[in-house]
PDB file of C-alpha atoms in Angstrom:
ATOM      1  CA  MET A  13      -6.992 -66.153  22.674  1.00  0.00           C
ATOM      2  CA  VAL A  14      -3.356 -65.268  23.199  1.00  0.00           C
ATOM      3  CA  LYS A  15      -2.941 -63.341  26.413  1.00  0.00           C
ATOM      4  CA  SER A  16       0.175 -61.320  27.021  1.00  0.00           C
ATOM      5  CA  ASN A  17       1.421 -58.599  29.261  1.00  0.00           C
ATOM      6  CA  VAL A  18       4.473 -56.601  28.298  1.00  0.00           C
ATOM      7  CA  PHE A  19       6.785 -55.312  30.966  1.00  0.00           C
ATOM      8  CA  SER A  20       9.070 -52.320  30.638  1.00  0.00           C
ATOM      9  CA  THR A  21      11.898 -51.137  32.811  1.00  0.00           C
ATOM     10  CA  CYS A  22      11.839 -47.483  33.744  1.00  0.00           C
ATOM     11  CA  GLN A  23      13.637 -45.227  36.204  1.00  0.00           C
ATOM     12  CA  ILE A  24      11.643 -44.161  39.273  1.00  0.00           C
ATOM     13  CA  GLN A  25      13.616 -41.995  41.657  1.00  0.00           C
ATOM     14  CA  HIS A  26      16.834 -43.131  39.919  1.00  0.00           C
ATOM     15  CA  GLN A  27      16.053 -46.815  40.541  1.00  0.00           C
ATOM     16  CA  PRO A  28      15.153 -49.237  37.727  1.00  0.00           C
ATOM     17  CA  LYS A  29      11.631 -50.598  38.190  1.00  0.00           C
ATOM     18  CA  LYS A  30       9.807 -53.287  36.243  1.00  0.00           C
ATOM     19  CA  ILE A  31       6.355 -52.016  35.321  1.00  0.00           C
ATOM     20  CA  SER A  32       3.465 -53.553  33.420  1.00  0.00           C
ATOM     21  CA  SER A  33       2.777 -51.627  30.220  1.00  0.00           C
ATOM     22  CA  GLN A  34      -0.895 -52.563  30.589  1.00  0.00           C
ATOM     23  CA  LYS A  35      -1.095 -51.071  34.085  1.00  0.00           C
ATOM     24  CA  LEU A  36       0.767 -47.982  32.941  1.00  0.00           C
ATOM     25  CA  LEU A  37      -1.617 -47.414  30.010  1.00  0.00           C
ATOM     26  CA  THR A  38      -4.611 -48.010  32.297  1.00  0.00           C
ATOM     27  CA  LYS A  39      -3.319 -45.348  34.703  1.00  0.00           C
ATOM     28  CA  ILE A  40      -2.742 -42.848  31.916  1.00  0.00           C
ATOM     29  CA  ILE A  41      -6.250 -43.398  30.500  1.00  0.00           C
ATOM     30  CA  GLN A  42      -7.776 -42.916  33.965  1.00  0.00           C
ATOM     31  CA  GLN A  43      -5.764 -39.731  34.597  1.00  0.00           C
ATOM     32  CA  ILE A  44      -6.662 -38.182  31.243  1.00  0.00           C
ATOM     33  CA  ASN A  45     -10.340 -39.048  31.829  1.00  0.00           C
ATOM     34  CA  ARG A  46     -11.422 -38.646  28.207  1.00  0.00           C
ATOM     35  CA  ASP A  47     -12.960 -40.837  25.547  1.00  0.00           C
ATOM     36  CA  PHE A  48     -10.638 -42.101  22.829  1.00  0.00           C
ATOM     37  CA  THR A  49     -11.055 -43.320  19.296  1.00  0.00           C
ATOM     38  CA  VAL A  50      -8.017 -45.374  18.354  1.00  0.00           C
ATOM     39  CA  GLY A  51      -6.797 -47.361  15.405  1.00  0.00           C
ATOM     40  CA  ALA A  52      -3.498 -48.647  14.099  1.00  0.00           C
ATOM     41  CA  GLU A  53      -1.586 -49.825  11.049  1.00  0.00           C
ATOM     42  CA  LEU A  54       0.904 -52.649  11.616  1.00  0.00           C
ATOM     43  CA  GLU A  55       3.604 -53.169   8.978  1.00  0.00           C
ATOM     44  CA  PHE A  56       5.720 -56.290   8.505  1.00  0.00           C
ATOM     45  CA  PHE A  57       8.013 -58.030   6.034  1.00  0.00           C
ATOM     46  CA  LEU A  58       7.832 -61.611   4.831  1.00  0.00           C
ATOM     47  CA  LEU A  59      11.511 -62.532   4.740  1.00  0.00           C
ATOM     48  CA  GLN A  60      10.999 -65.228   2.101  1.00  0.00           C
ATOM     49  CA  ARG A  61       8.845 -65.158  -0.972  1.00  0.00           C
ATOM     50  CA  ALA A  62       5.539 -66.867  -0.291  1.00  0.00           C
ATOM     51  CA  ASN A  63       4.161 -69.144  -2.993  1.00  0.00           C
ATOM     52  CA  HIS A  64       0.797 -69.349  -1.254  1.00  0.00           C
ATOM     53  CA  LYS A  65       0.573 -65.785   0.034  1.00  0.00           C
ATOM     54  CA  GLN A  66      -3.202 -65.522  -0.331  1.00  0.00           C
ATOM     55  CA  ALA A  67      -3.705 -68.742   1.672  1.00  0.00           C
ATOM     56  CA  LEU A  68      -1.390 -67.355   4.377  1.00  0.00           C
ATOM     57  CA  PHE A  69      -3.250 -64.043   4.555  1.00  0.00           C
ATOM     58  CA  THR A  70      -6.634 -65.800   4.609  1.00  0.00           C
ATOM     59  CA  ALA A  71      -5.508 -68.011   7.511  1.00  0.00           C
ATOM     60  CA  ILE A  72      -4.336 -64.935   9.446  1.00  0.00           C
ATOM     61  CA  ILE A  73      -7.541 -62.948   8.861  1.00  0.00           C
ATOM     62  CA  ASP A  74      -9.738 -65.969   9.658  1.00  0.00           C
ATOM     63  CA  GLU A  75      -8.045 -66.495  13.034  1.00  0.00           C
ATOM     64  CA  LEU A  76      -8.232 -62.785  13.854  1.00  0.00           C
ATOM     65  CA  LYS A  77     -11.985 -62.892  13.130  1.00  0.00           C
ATOM     66  CA  GLN A  78     -12.344 -65.900  15.467  1.00  0.00           C
ATOM     67  CA  LEU A  79     -10.500 -63.898  18.142  1.00  0.00           C
ATOM     68  CA  LYS A  80     -12.854 -60.940  17.503  1.00  0.00           C
ATOM     69  CA  ILE A  81      -9.992 -58.705  16.416  1.00  0.00           C
ATOM     70  CA  LYS A  82     -11.389 -56.279  13.867  1.00  0.00           C
ATOM     71  CA  THR A  83      -9.008 -55.560  11.012  1.00  0.00           C
ATOM     72  CA  GLY A  84      -9.074 -54.744   7.366  1.00  0.00           C
ATOM     73  CA  ASP A  85      -7.369 -56.909   4.784  1.00  0.00           C
ATOM     74  CA  ILE A  86      -3.628 -57.398   4.576  1.00  0.00           C
ATOM     75  CA  ILE A  87      -2.379 -55.098   1.835  1.00  0.00           C
ATOM     76  CA  SER A  88       0.925 -54.482   0.039  1.00  0.00           C
ATOM     77  CA  GLU A  89       3.168 -51.744   1.348  1.00  0.00           C
ATOM     78  CA  THR A  90       6.021 -49.846  -0.313  1.00  0.00           C
ATOM     79  CA  GLY A  91       8.795 -52.384   0.269  1.00  0.00           C
ATOM     80  CA  ASN A  92       9.313 -55.662  -1.560  1.00  0.00           C
ATOM     81  CA  GLU A  93       7.397 -58.345   0.414  1.00  0.00           C
ATOM     82  CA  GLN A  94       6.219 -55.676   2.896  1.00  0.00           C
ATOM     83  CA  TYR A  95       2.603 -55.705   4.044  1.00  0.00           C
ATOM     84  CA  GLU A  96       0.248 -53.832   6.335  1.00  0.00           C
ATOM     85  CA  ILE A  97      -2.790 -54.768   8.349  1.00  0.00           C
ATOM     86  CA  ASP A  98      -5.118 -52.019   9.574  1.00  0.00           C
ATOM     87  CA  PHE A  99      -7.072 -52.215  12.818  1.00  0.00           C
ATOM     88  CA  ILE A 100     -10.625 -50.854  12.730  1.00  0.00           C
ATOM     89  CA  HIS A 101     -11.013 -47.718  14.868  1.00  0.00           C
ATOM     90  CA  HIS A 102     -12.835 -48.127  18.181  1.00  0.00           C
ATOM     91  CA  ASN A 103     -12.857 -46.557  21.651  1.00  0.00           C
ATOM     92  CA  GLU A 104     -10.792 -49.073  23.655  1.00  0.00           C
ATOM     93  CA  PRO A 105      -7.048 -48.248  23.733  1.00  0.00           C
ATOM     94  CA  LEU A 106      -6.253 -51.209  26.004  1.00  0.00           C
ATOM     95  CA  LYS A 107      -8.005 -53.619  23.655  1.00  0.00           C
ATOM     96  CA  LEU A 108      -6.139 -52.152  20.686  1.00  0.00           C
ATOM     97  CA  ALA A 109      -2.796 -52.661  22.467  1.00  0.00           C
ATOM     98  CA  ALA A 110      -3.683 -56.283  23.275  1.00  0.00           C
ATOM     99  CA  ASP A 111      -4.998 -56.835  19.730  1.00  0.00           C
ATOM    100  CA  ILE A 112      -1.707 -55.612  18.225  1.00  0.00           C
ATOM    101  CA  ILE A 113       0.351 -58.021  20.355  1.00  0.00           C
ATOM    102  CA  THR A 114      -2.012 -60.905  19.594  1.00  0.00           C
ATOM    103  CA  THR A 115      -2.009 -60.082  15.875  1.00  0.00           C
ATOM    104  CA  LYS A 116       1.787 -60.195  15.751  1.00  0.00           C
ATOM    105  CA  GLN A 117       1.699 -63.627  17.372  1.00  0.00           C
ATOM    106  CA  VAL A 118      -0.977 -64.848  14.933  1.00  0.00           C
ATOM    107  CA  ILE A 119       1.012 -63.589  11.919  1.00  0.00           C
ATOM    108  CA  ILE A 120       4.213 -65.257  13.159  1.00  0.00           C
ATOM    109  CA  LYS A 121       2.390 -68.537  13.850  1.00  0.00           C
ATOM    110  CA  HIS A 122       0.713 -68.772  10.451  1.00  0.00           C
ATOM    111  CA  ALA A 123       3.830 -67.659   8.566  1.00  0.00           C
ATOM    112  CA  ALA A 124       5.770 -70.441  10.322  1.00  0.00           C
ATOM    113  CA  ASN A 125       3.143 -72.907   9.064  1.00  0.00           C
ATOM    114  CA  PHE A 126       4.177 -71.815   5.553  1.00  0.00           C
ATOM    115  CA  ASN A 127       7.928 -71.924   6.442  1.00  0.00           C
ATOM    116  CA  ILE A 128       8.180 -68.146   6.224  1.00  0.00           C
ATOM    117  CA  GLU A 129       9.914 -65.824   8.652  1.00  0.00           C
ATOM    118  CA  VAL A 130       8.286 -62.506   9.477  1.00  0.00           C
ATOM    119  CA  SER A 131       9.852 -59.311  10.762  1.00  0.00           C
ATOM    120  CA  PHE A 132       8.203 -56.340  12.439  1.00  0.00           C
ATOM    121  CA  ALA A 133      11.611 -54.665  12.985  1.00  0.00           C
ATOM    122  CA  ALA A 134      11.997 -51.080  11.832  1.00  0.00           C
ATOM    123  CA  LYS A 135      14.714 -51.891   9.275  1.00  0.00           C
ATOM    124  CA  PRO A 136      15.059 -55.673   8.926  1.00  0.00           C
ATOM    125  CA  LEU A 137      16.628 -55.564   5.466  1.00  0.00           C
ATOM    126  CA  ALA A 138      19.795 -53.539   4.996  1.00  0.00           C
ATOM    127  CA  ARG A 139      19.328 -53.545   1.228  1.00  0.00           C
ATOM    128  CA  GLN A 140      16.010 -51.648   1.387  1.00  0.00           C
ATOM    129  CA  ASP A 141      15.345 -47.993   2.029  1.00  0.00           C
ATOM    130  CA  VAL A 142      11.910 -48.616   3.532  1.00  0.00           C
ATOM    131  CA  GLY A 143      11.167 -50.000   6.958  1.00  0.00           C
ATOM    132  CA  ASN A 144       8.296 -51.091   9.146  1.00  0.00           C
ATOM    133  CA  ALA A 145       6.304 -48.963  11.516  1.00  0.00           C
ATOM    134  CA  LEU A 146       3.331 -49.190  13.825  1.00  0.00           C
ATOM    135  CA  HIS A 147       1.115 -46.173  13.173  1.00  0.00           C
ATOM    136  CA  ILE A 148      -1.305 -45.309  15.956  1.00  0.00           C
ATOM    137  CA  HIS A 149      -4.286 -43.070  15.118  1.00  0.00           C
TER     138      HIS A 149
END
């Protein structure tokens, strides 16, 4: 499984500090002291047309299943060559955060195997009105 930890820089007493996003989320969850049900929708663009799109999507979903990341299918979104993958709701916000990062890496890896670039950027294509988002429920 892909393991990652994202670091952010924030201001603490007017000094920049490098902080682990995972540790920060853990602290927030502990301070709130409540149960959560969380889910997400991750949107992305394929920057080239894919001749074997179904094979690409099957490879992505198969690896996510092996990694025990619970998602729905990859479905079309509003934009041309824009897609979405939904994460099944559960009660582990930290796992969801890790699953999102891992899923992005899996999508990029498999798209590269098909010589396709992927973008999760908000507005990767100037010619389109729609953009990507990460919806958290």
